[in-house]
Short mmCIF file of C-alpha atoms and ligand atoms in Angstrom, two decimals:
data_model
loop_
_atom_site.label_atom_id
_atom_site.label_comp_id
_atom_site.label_asym_id
_atom_site.label_seq_id
_atom_site.Cartn_x
_atom_site.Cartn_y
_atom_site.Cartn_z
CA PHE A 1 58.52 114.44 115.77
CA PRO A 2 58.15 117.10 113.04
CA GLY A 3 59.19 116.39 109.45
CA PRO A 4 57.85 115.75 105.96
CA ARG A 5 54.99 113.24 105.83
CA LEU A 6 56.60 111.23 103.06
CA ALA A 7 59.77 110.78 105.12
CA ALA A 8 57.71 109.40 108.01
CA LEU A 9 56.19 106.86 105.61
CA SER A 10 59.17 105.61 103.66
CA ASN A 11 62.97 105.56 103.32
CA LEU A 12 62.45 106.35 99.65
CA TYR A 13 62.19 110.02 100.61
CA GLN A 14 65.97 110.10 101.22
CA ALA A 15 66.68 107.87 98.22
CA TYR A 16 64.98 110.42 95.97
CA TYR A 17 67.44 113.18 96.95
CA ASP A 18 70.48 110.90 97.00
CA VAL A 19 69.90 109.03 93.77
CA TYR A 20 67.86 111.35 91.57
CA TYR A 21 69.65 114.54 92.71
CA LYS A 22 73.05 112.85 93.18
CA GLY A 23 73.89 112.85 96.86
CA LYS A 24 71.92 115.95 97.75
CA PHE A 25 70.04 114.65 100.79
CA VAL A 26 72.55 116.27 103.18
CA GLN A 27 71.95 119.61 101.49
CA HIS A 28 68.20 119.06 101.69
CA LEU A 29 68.54 118.37 105.43
CA HIS A 30 69.60 121.98 105.93
CA ILE A 31 66.31 123.11 104.33
CA LEU A 32 64.32 120.66 106.46
CA HIS A 33 65.85 122.03 109.66
CA LYS A 34 64.96 125.58 108.64
CA LEU A 35 61.35 124.43 108.13
CA TYR A 36 60.88 122.08 111.07
CA GLY A 37 63.43 123.08 113.74
CA PRO A 38 66.42 121.37 115.37
CA VAL A 39 65.04 117.82 115.23
CA VAL A 40 63.45 116.34 112.11
CA ARG A 41 62.00 112.92 111.42
CA VAL A 42 63.76 111.92 108.20
CA ALA A 43 62.63 108.28 107.87
CA PRO A 44 60.03 106.12 109.64
CA ASN A 45 62.46 105.31 112.47
CA GLU A 46 65.13 107.97 112.04
CA LEU A 47 65.71 111.42 113.52
CA HIS A 48 68.20 114.01 112.40
CA PHE A 49 69.48 116.78 114.66
CA SER A 50 71.06 120.07 113.65
CA SER A 51 72.57 121.54 116.80
CA PRO A 52 76.14 121.24 118.14
CA ASP A 53 74.68 120.09 121.47
CA ALA A 54 73.14 117.09 119.72
CA TYR A 55 76.53 116.32 118.14
CA LYS A 56 78.06 116.19 121.63
CA ALA A 57 75.18 114.08 122.96
CA ILE A 58 75.43 111.45 120.21
CA TYR A 59 79.19 111.22 119.59
CA HIS A 60 80.68 111.86 123.06
CA SER A 61 83.59 109.74 124.24
CA GLY A 62 81.53 107.53 126.55
CA SER A 63 78.78 106.94 123.96
CA LYS A 64 77.46 103.39 123.88
CA PHE A 65 75.23 103.88 120.83
CA PRO A 66 76.17 101.28 118.20
CA LYS A 67 76.39 102.11 114.50
CA ASP A 68 73.15 101.58 112.60
CA ARG A 69 73.28 98.16 110.99
CA GLY A 70 70.91 99.25 108.19
CA LEU A 71 73.29 101.93 106.90
CA TYR A 72 76.65 100.28 107.57
CA SER A 73 75.63 96.91 106.10
CA THR A 74 75.17 98.62 102.72
CA ILE A 75 78.92 99.17 102.38
CA ASP A 76 79.51 95.45 102.84
CA GLU A 77 82.50 95.78 105.18
CA GLU A 78 80.91 94.12 108.17
CA PHE A 79 84.20 92.57 109.37
CA SER A 80 86.21 95.79 109.39
CA SER A 81 86.85 98.42 112.05
CA PHE A 82 84.73 100.96 110.17
CA GLY A 83 81.89 98.79 108.92
CA THR A 84 81.14 96.66 111.97
CA TRP A 85 78.21 97.39 114.25
CA ASP A 86 79.26 94.67 116.72
CA PRO A 87 80.88 96.40 119.74
CA VAL A 88 82.89 93.31 120.74
CA PHE A 89 84.44 92.84 117.27
CA HIS A 90 85.02 96.58 117.09
CA ARG A 91 86.90 96.74 120.42
CA LYS A 92 89.11 93.83 119.44
CA ARG A 93 90.01 95.25 116.01
CA ARG A 94 90.65 98.74 117.41
CA ASP A 95 92.91 97.27 120.09
CA THR A 96 94.85 95.42 117.39
CA MET A 97 95.26 98.46 115.16
CA ASN A 98 95.53 101.34 117.68
CA PRO A 99 99.28 101.08 118.41
CA LEU A 100 100.07 101.69 114.72
CA PHE A 101 98.10 104.93 114.73
CA SER A 102 99.58 106.64 117.78
CA ARG A 103 101.52 109.84 117.16
CA ARG A 104 104.73 107.98 118.00
CA ALA A 105 104.01 105.28 115.43
CA VAL A 106 103.20 107.88 112.79
CA LEU A 107 106.43 109.79 113.48
CA LYS A 108 108.32 106.54 113.01
CA LEU A 109 106.79 106.22 109.57
CA GLU A 110 107.58 109.81 108.60
CA PRO A 111 110.70 109.01 106.50
CA SER A 112 108.64 106.71 104.31
CA ILE A 113 105.95 109.40 103.87
CA GLN A 114 108.65 111.98 103.08
CA GLU A 115 110.15 109.68 100.44
CA LYS A 116 106.74 109.35 98.73
CA ILE A 117 106.26 113.10 98.81
CA GLU A 118 109.61 113.71 97.19
CA ARG A 119 108.69 111.38 94.34
CA LEU A 120 105.23 112.96 94.02
CA ILE A 121 106.60 116.51 93.88
CA SER A 122 109.31 115.64 91.38
CA ARG A 123 106.79 113.88 89.13
CA ILE A 124 104.42 116.85 89.26
CA LEU A 125 107.29 119.24 88.53
CA SER A 126 108.35 117.21 85.53
CA SER A 127 104.84 117.38 84.02
CA THR A 128 105.29 120.60 82.13
CA LYS A 129 103.68 119.57 78.83
CA GLU A 130 100.17 118.59 79.93
CA PRO A 131 98.12 119.83 82.90
CA VAL A 132 98.47 117.49 85.90
CA ASP A 133 95.36 115.75 87.19
CA LEU A 134 95.69 116.84 90.81
CA PHE A 135 92.70 114.75 91.89
CA CYS A 136 94.64 111.66 90.84
CA ALA A 137 98.03 112.95 92.00
CA PHE A 138 96.88 113.50 95.59
CA ARG A 139 95.09 110.14 95.59
CA SER A 140 98.23 108.41 94.30
CA PHE A 141 100.10 109.75 97.29
CA SER A 142 97.51 108.85 99.96
CA LEU A 143 96.89 105.44 98.34
CA ASP A 144 100.59 104.53 98.41
CA VAL A 145 100.87 105.72 102.01
CA ILE A 146 97.94 103.66 103.22
CA TYR A 147 98.92 100.52 101.29
CA ASP A 148 102.39 100.76 102.77
CA TYR A 149 100.75 100.99 106.20
CA ILE A 150 98.50 98.00 105.57
CA TYR A 151 100.72 95.66 103.59
CA GLY A 152 104.27 96.97 103.95
CA GLU A 153 104.53 98.35 100.41
CA GLY A 154 102.68 100.86 98.24
CA VAL A 155 100.79 99.91 95.11
CA GLY A 156 102.98 101.98 92.79
CA ALA A 157 100.38 104.69 92.28
CA ILE A 158 102.84 107.60 92.44
CA SER A 159 104.91 106.08 89.63
CA TYR A 160 101.90 105.13 87.51
CA PRO A 161 101.64 106.96 84.15
CA GLU A 162 99.77 110.24 84.64
CA PHE A 163 98.86 109.11 88.18
CA ARG A 164 95.98 107.16 86.64
CA HIS A 165 96.30 103.99 88.71
CA PRO A 166 93.20 101.79 88.15
CA ILE A 167 92.50 101.54 91.91
CA ILE A 168 91.92 105.29 92.01
CA PHE A 169 89.25 104.95 89.34
CA GLY A 170 87.83 101.81 90.96
CA SER A 171 87.40 103.67 94.24
CA GLU A 172 85.87 106.66 92.51
CA ALA A 173 83.32 104.46 90.72
CA SER A 174 82.49 102.54 93.91
CA ILE A 175 81.73 105.75 95.80
CA LEU A 176 79.29 106.79 93.08
CA ASP A 177 77.73 103.29 93.06
CA ASN A 178 77.26 103.34 96.81
CA ALA A 179 74.63 106.07 96.44
CA ILE A 180 72.43 103.52 94.71
CA SER A 181 73.37 100.41 96.67
CA ARG A 182 72.87 102.29 99.94
CA HIS A 183 69.20 102.87 99.19
CA PHE A 184 68.57 99.85 96.96
CA PRO A 185 70.85 97.06 98.27
CA ILE A 186 68.82 94.58 96.26
CA ILE A 187 70.46 95.88 93.07
CA GLY A 188 73.92 94.88 94.35
CA HIS A 189 72.65 91.40 95.28
CA LEU A 190 71.07 90.93 91.86
CA VAL A 191 74.21 92.03 90.02
CA SER A 192 76.32 89.62 92.08
CA ARG A 193 74.13 86.74 90.86
CA LEU A 194 74.62 87.55 87.16
CA PRO A 195 77.05 85.45 85.08
CA SER A 196 80.59 86.74 85.49
CA PHE A 197 80.96 87.87 81.83
CA ILE A 198 77.91 90.15 82.26
CA GLN A 199 79.19 91.38 85.63
CA ALA A 200 82.52 92.19 84.01
CA ARG A 201 80.74 94.36 81.43
CA LEU A 202 78.79 96.19 84.12
CA THR A 203 81.81 96.75 86.35
CA PRO A 204 83.39 100.18 85.92
CA TYR A 205 87.09 100.57 85.08
CA GLY A 206 89.35 99.85 88.02
CA VAL A 207 86.87 98.03 90.25
CA SER A 208 88.19 94.55 89.33
CA GLU A 209 91.76 95.74 89.91
CA LEU A 210 90.76 97.02 93.34
CA VAL A 211 88.93 93.82 94.26
CA ASN A 212 91.69 91.56 92.89
CA THR A 213 94.40 93.43 94.79
CA LEU A 214 92.52 93.20 98.08
CA ASP A 215 91.64 89.58 97.41
CA SER A 216 95.21 88.47 96.70
CA ARG A 217 96.61 90.43 99.65
CA ALA A 218 94.03 88.90 102.01
CA THR A 219 94.88 85.42 100.67
CA GLU A 220 98.63 86.04 101.01
CA PHE A 221 98.32 87.11 104.65
CA MET A 222 95.99 84.18 105.48
CA GLU A 223 98.64 81.84 104.02
CA ARG A 224 101.32 83.48 106.10
CA LYS A 225 99.15 82.90 109.16
CA ALA A 226 98.54 79.25 108.24
CA LYS A 227 102.29 78.68 107.95
CA ALA A 228 102.80 80.65 111.17
CA GLN A 229 105.24 82.61 109.03
CA GLN A 230 106.75 85.42 111.09
CA SER A 231 108.89 87.81 109.15
CA ASP A 232 111.38 90.41 110.27
CA GLU A 233 109.69 93.02 108.08
CA ARG A 234 108.39 96.14 109.81
CA GLU A 235 105.07 95.70 111.57
CA THR A 236 102.05 96.64 109.43
CA ILE A 237 98.31 96.63 110.00
CA PHE A 238 97.94 93.20 108.42
CA THR A 239 100.92 91.62 110.18
CA ARG A 240 99.40 92.77 113.48
CA ILE A 241 95.95 91.44 112.61
CA VAL A 242 97.17 88.00 111.53
CA ASN A 243 99.58 87.72 114.46
CA LEU A 244 97.22 88.91 117.18
CA GLU A 245 93.75 87.79 116.12
CA GLU A 246 93.39 84.03 116.52
CA ASP A 247 90.13 83.72 114.61
CA VAL A 248 90.77 86.21 111.81
CA SER A 249 89.04 85.30 108.54
CA TRP A 250 89.87 85.98 104.89
CA LYS A 251 86.70 88.09 104.67
CA SER A 252 87.82 90.22 107.59
CA LEU A 253 91.17 90.96 105.91
CA PHE A 254 89.40 91.74 102.66
CA ASP A 255 86.91 94.05 104.41
CA GLU A 256 89.62 95.85 106.39
CA GLY A 257 91.67 96.38 103.23
CA MET A 258 88.62 97.77 101.43
CA ASN A 259 87.72 100.02 104.35
CA LEU A 260 91.22 101.43 104.70
CA THR A 261 91.47 102.05 100.95
CA PHE A 262 88.49 104.37 101.13
CA ALA A 263 89.01 105.77 104.63
CA GLY A 264 92.68 106.56 104.09
CA THR A 265 92.77 107.68 100.47
CA ASP A 266 89.88 109.89 99.39
CA THR A 267 89.50 111.82 102.64
CA VAL A 268 93.12 112.99 102.72
CA ALA A 269 93.17 113.66 98.97
CA ASN A 270 89.94 115.69 99.15
CA ALA A 271 91.40 117.94 101.84
CA CYS A 272 94.48 118.46 99.62
CA THR A 273 92.30 119.26 96.61
CA VAL A 274 90.29 121.85 98.58
CA ALA A 275 93.51 123.43 99.88
CA CYS A 276 95.06 123.51 96.44
CA PHE A 277 92.01 125.01 94.75
CA HIS A 278 91.35 127.76 97.29
CA VAL A 279 94.94 128.73 98.03
CA HIS A 280 95.69 129.06 94.32
CA SER A 281 92.48 131.00 93.76
CA ASP A 282 93.40 133.75 96.20
CA ALA A 283 96.66 135.62 95.61
CA ASP A 284 96.81 136.99 99.17
CA ILE A 285 96.40 133.58 100.80
CA LEU A 286 99.00 132.09 98.45
CA ARG A 287 101.48 134.89 99.17
CA ARG A 288 101.10 134.62 102.96
CA LEU A 289 101.42 130.86 102.93
CA ARG A 290 104.50 130.88 100.71
CA LYS A 291 106.13 133.55 102.85
CA GLU A 292 105.56 131.60 106.05
CA LEU A 293 106.98 128.45 104.46
CA LYS A 294 109.99 130.23 102.95
CA ASP A 295 110.86 131.92 106.27
CA VAL A 296 111.12 128.59 108.04
CA TRP A 297 112.47 126.64 105.06
CA PRO A 298 114.71 128.97 103.01
CA ASP A 299 116.57 126.26 101.13
CA VAL A 300 114.21 123.82 99.37
CA ASN A 301 117.04 121.38 98.82
CA THR A 302 117.13 120.64 102.55
CA LYS A 303 114.56 118.52 104.40
CA ILE A 304 111.83 119.80 106.67
CA SER A 305 110.12 117.75 109.37
CA TYR A 306 106.47 117.29 110.25
CA GLU A 307 107.21 118.64 113.73
CA THR A 308 108.49 121.91 112.22
CA LEU A 309 105.61 122.29 109.80
CA GLU A 310 102.89 121.67 112.37
CA LYS A 311 104.09 124.69 114.36
CA LEU A 312 103.31 127.07 111.48
CA PRO A 313 100.14 129.04 112.26
CA TYR A 314 99.13 129.95 108.71
CA LEU A 315 99.70 126.48 107.26
CA THR A 316 97.72 125.08 110.20
CA ALA A 317 94.89 127.49 109.47
CA VAL A 318 94.91 126.48 105.78
CA ILE A 319 94.71 122.78 106.72
CA LYS A 320 91.91 123.31 109.23
CA GLU A 321 89.95 125.31 106.67
CA SER A 322 90.52 122.55 104.10
CA LEU A 323 89.30 119.87 106.51
CA ARG A 324 86.29 122.03 107.35
CA LEU A 325 85.24 122.49 103.72
CA SER A 326 86.17 119.06 102.39
CA ILE A 327 84.03 117.52 105.17
CA GLY A 328 85.47 113.97 104.95
CA VAL A 329 82.43 111.82 105.65
CA PRO A 330 79.47 114.10 105.04
CA VAL A 331 76.47 111.82 105.59
CA GLY A 332 74.75 111.57 108.97
CA LEU A 333 76.74 109.00 111.00
CA LEU A 334 73.74 106.90 112.03
CA ARG A 335 73.64 105.48 115.56
CA GLU A 336 70.99 103.39 117.28
CA ILE A 337 69.69 104.51 120.66
CA GLN A 338 70.64 101.67 122.99
CA PRO A 339 70.34 100.18 125.61
CA THR A 340 67.64 102.52 126.99
CA SER A 341 65.82 105.61 125.81
CA VAL A 342 67.73 108.89 126.30
CA GLN A 343 67.23 112.66 126.36
CA ILE A 344 68.78 114.60 123.50
CA MET A 345 68.30 118.37 123.57
CA GLY A 346 65.40 117.90 125.96
CA TYR A 347 63.57 115.39 123.72
CA GLU A 348 62.94 111.88 125.01
CA ILE A 349 64.28 109.56 122.28
CA PRO A 350 62.97 105.99 122.52
CA ARG A 351 65.30 103.00 122.51
CA GLY A 352 65.78 101.58 119.00
CA THR A 353 65.47 104.96 117.26
CA ILE A 354 68.15 105.75 114.68
CA VAL A 355 69.68 109.18 115.25
CA SER A 356 72.38 111.27 113.65
CA THR A 357 73.81 114.60 112.83
CA GLY A 358 76.66 115.31 110.45
CA ALA A 359 79.79 117.36 110.02
CA THR A 360 78.13 119.90 107.72
CA PHE A 361 75.92 121.02 110.62
CA MET A 362 79.06 121.83 112.60
CA HIS A 363 81.29 123.06 109.79
CA TRP A 364 78.70 125.35 108.23
CA ASN A 365 77.38 126.70 111.51
CA PRO A 366 77.24 130.46 110.83
CA ASP A 367 77.56 131.37 114.53
CA ALA A 368 80.93 129.63 114.69
CA PHE A 369 81.99 130.27 111.08
CA PRO A 370 80.47 133.48 109.67
CA ASP A 371 80.13 133.28 105.86
CA PRO A 372 80.63 129.51 106.26
CA HIS A 373 81.25 128.59 102.62
CA LYS A 374 84.13 131.04 102.28
CA PHE A 375 87.67 129.63 102.51
CA SER A 376 89.16 131.91 105.13
CA PRO A 377 92.26 130.73 107.04
CA ASP A 378 92.13 133.96 109.05
CA ARG A 379 89.18 132.69 111.05
CA TRP A 380 91.57 130.23 112.72
CA LEU A 381 94.01 132.95 113.71
CA GLN A 382 91.66 134.81 116.07
CA ASP A 383 91.61 134.60 119.86
CA HIS A 384 88.68 132.19 119.97
CA ASN A 385 90.61 129.55 117.97
CA ARG A 386 90.19 126.95 120.74
CA GLN A 387 86.45 127.40 120.84
CA LEU A 388 86.33 127.03 117.04
CA ASP A 389 88.22 123.76 117.34
CA SER A 390 85.24 122.28 119.16
CA TYR A 391 83.19 122.81 115.97
CA LEU A 392 85.77 121.16 113.73
CA VAL A 393 84.78 117.49 113.58
CA PRO A 394 86.13 116.07 110.28
CA PHE A 395 87.23 112.92 112.11
CA SER A 396 84.03 112.68 114.16
CA ARG A 397 84.15 112.13 117.93
CA GLY A 398 83.59 109.34 120.42
CA PRO A 399 84.49 105.65 120.37
CA ARG A 400 83.99 105.38 116.60
CA GLN A 401 86.02 108.45 115.70
CA CYS A 402 88.65 108.13 113.00
CA ILE A 403 91.56 105.89 113.92
CA GLY A 404 93.73 107.50 111.22
CA MET A 405 93.66 111.10 112.54
CA ASN A 406 97.34 111.29 113.49
CA LEU A 407 98.36 109.81 110.17
CA ALA A 408 96.05 112.19 108.28
CA TRP A 409 97.44 115.30 110.02
CA CYS A 410 100.99 114.17 109.32
CA GLU A 411 100.24 113.51 105.65
CA LEU A 412 98.48 116.85 105.24
CA TYR A 413 101.23 118.96 106.83
CA LEU A 414 103.95 117.23 104.86
CA VAL A 415 102.31 117.05 101.46
CA LEU A 416 100.81 120.54 101.52
CA GLY A 417 103.94 122.07 103.06
CA HIS A 418 106.05 120.61 100.22
CA PHE A 419 103.46 121.37 97.56
CA PHE A 420 103.08 125.07 98.36
CA ARG A 421 106.77 125.60 99.07
CA LYS A 422 108.05 123.96 95.92
CA ILE A 423 105.52 124.12 93.11
CA ASP A 424 104.38 127.13 91.16
CA LEU A 425 101.19 126.25 89.31
CA GLU A 426 97.86 127.50 88.05
CA VAL A 427 94.69 125.58 88.79
CA ARG A 428 92.42 124.60 85.90
CA ASP A 429 89.13 122.96 84.98
CA VAL A 430 87.25 123.59 88.24
CA SER A 431 85.46 126.85 89.09
CA HIS A 432 84.18 128.27 92.39
CA GLN A 433 80.71 127.29 91.24
CA ASP A 434 81.86 123.71 90.62
CA MET A 435 83.31 123.59 94.13
CA GLN A 436 79.84 124.32 95.53
CA ASN A 437 78.50 121.26 93.72
CA ILE A 438 79.22 118.52 96.26
CA PHE A 439 77.82 114.99 96.12
CA TYR A 440 77.33 114.04 99.76
CA TYR A 441 77.96 110.33 99.57
CA PHE A 442 79.72 108.25 102.20
CA VAL A 443 82.85 110.06 101.11
CA THR A 444 82.52 113.58 99.72
CA VAL A 445 82.66 113.90 95.94
CA LEU A 446 83.96 117.39 95.21
CA ALA A 447 83.18 119.65 92.25
CA GLY A 448 80.40 117.43 90.91
CA GLY A 449 82.98 114.74 90.16
CA LYS A 450 85.24 117.01 88.05
CA HIS A 451 88.98 116.53 88.51
CA LEU A 452 91.02 119.57 89.53
CA LYS A 453 93.96 120.06 87.16
CA GLY A 454 97.10 122.15 87.49
CA VAL A 455 99.40 123.69 84.90
CA VAL A 456 102.93 123.62 86.28
CA LYS A 457 104.81 126.87 85.80
CA GLY A 458 108.01 125.80 87.50
CA MET A 459 109.80 125.06 90.74
CA LEU A 460 109.95 127.72 93.43
CA ALA A 461 113.39 128.68 94.72
C1 LIG B 501 91.33 113.86 106.26
C2 LIG B 501 91.34 112.58 106.47
C3 LIG B 501 90.26 111.78 107.17
C4 LIG B 501 88.99 112.12 107.52
C5 LIG B 501 88.28 113.43 107.27
C6 LIG B 501 88.39 110.96 108.15
C7 LIG B 501 87.10 110.91 108.67
C8 LIG B 501 86.58 109.85 109.39
C9 LIG B 501 85.28 109.85 110.04
C10 LIG B 501 84.30 111.00 110.04
C11 LIG B 501 85.12 108.64 110.63
C12 LIG B 501 83.89 108.16 111.42
C13 LIG B 501 82.91 107.49 110.49
C14 LIG B 501 81.68 106.92 111.11
O1 LIG B 501 81.34 107.18 112.26
O2 LIG B 501 81.00 106.16 110.39
C15 LIG B 501 86.30 107.87 110.33
C16 LIG B 501 86.51 106.59 110.75
C17 LIG B 501 87.60 105.85 110.39
N1 LIG B 501 88.71 106.29 109.69
FE1 LIG B 501 89.06 108.13 109.03
N2 LIG B 501 89.30 109.96 108.15
C18 LIG B 501 90.46 110.42 107.56
C19 LIG B 501 91.63 109.73 107.39
C20 LIG B 501 91.81 108.42 107.69
C21 LIG B 501 93.03 107.69 107.45
C22 LIG B 501 94.32 108.25 106.85
C23 LIG B 501 92.78 106.43 107.84
C24 LIG B 501 93.79 105.35 107.73
C25 LIG B 501 93.98 104.42 108.33
C26 LIG B 501 91.41 106.36 108.37
C27 LIG B 501 90.78 105.24 108.88
C28 LIG B 501 89.55 105.24 109.52
C29 LIG B 501 88.98 104.07 110.17
C30 LIG B 501 89.60 102.69 110.22
C31 LIG B 501 87.76 104.46 110.72
C32 LIG B 501 86.79 103.59 111.51
C33 LIG B 501 87.05 103.82 112.99
C34 LIG B 501 86.13 103.03 113.89
O3 LIG B 501 84.95 102.86 113.62
O4 LIG B 501 86.63 102.63 114.95
N3 LIG B 501 90.86 107.59 108.24
N4 LIG B 501 87.19 108.63 109.59
#
């Protein structure tokens, strides 16, 4: 297969772009496809595809290709729904968790999401002296929502001073670290063997808080299981796992907690950040969005439901555009060709080959999205909207697609609907040029790691 010689010889080719150039391998892939065509050999045993047909071939609903153990083992969440490459474990965990992620289950949780949004909005509105760190504010919201879902209570991030809860910083640091540990897992192993006082010095702010929280929660739920302690609390992800999975381990609870912290927090918050930046940077978009919201919700002191908001065409277009440009999980989602060789785009791909393509190759496809880096809600309001939907894959497709999609849509409609209807602010500290500087790690790092800030001007009537 065509591709750079160095990539055919060593995985270090990718490491160079990801570590030295900070998560730029995905960007480099676009150059490679221009040079070599729709399939490129990007590592000794790995192919990358650029076309939408390849996306459908790899991530279709009946796909039996397992996740690549090499990549997914580097995040050290082997016993979680996201991190496992074992299809039997995966099926079992998905079956346990699925009922909590249906649309019905999400609608049942809506009052608790609404309550968090009300606190978030009132805290932002009361921050008139200093600019609000919107990066942290949106993460506080999605973190409290997901912890409530997992454990039955949030972590108090929305009420934390200046939204600077240590777990938010722990997650941020871990995402940056993963760029190195993904390509050089040996470094992580070596660090874990150092004396704990040295480890503590090397550990960035917030990481111990994150680990300790997940550790104590996993221990607490294992103890509940040991005592066969059933409670009449509402069902959560962890109560389901400990009640339904006979052989659940502490490590599996820890891994699932870690996975959900990342999967459920940064992705949603990134989409909010993209929406907030672009809507506030374009007076026409802001005006149209506010008008649509005000028409359906004239009195801000009343409540509005998710089911009302999701019917609004312009808000929907803004959310789709935000999901398209925030990308979610931008790296190639590596799969292993199993159990036999297959044809992809007319190429015979031998069994055992690692293959992938990624959301950027769908979301930046200029045939589907002309001027693809432009934030343009209008593109979703044309007649071919349905056809465009087939190119929008923030949650991926197939048996390993995102389990949290319904929850994510609900969060996005509610938080952005409230945000744009109620808050008048000016965005600060991030420019259009910054927004082009994306680190394509497991989770997207926007604006080269800069935090979007907002100066609150007041509450909208
Ligand atoms: C805008 C928000 C979100 C985006 C863009 C997103 C994106 C994705 C993507 C692309 C995958 C597939 C990854 C892969 O193949 O390796 C995935 C998987 C997953 N996501 Fe999400 N996600 C979002 C929100 C959430 C939320 C709120 C949760 C909360 C529970 C969640 C939980 C998961 C889990 C557990 C998986 C693993 C599914 C499996 O392998 O069966 N995600 N997500």
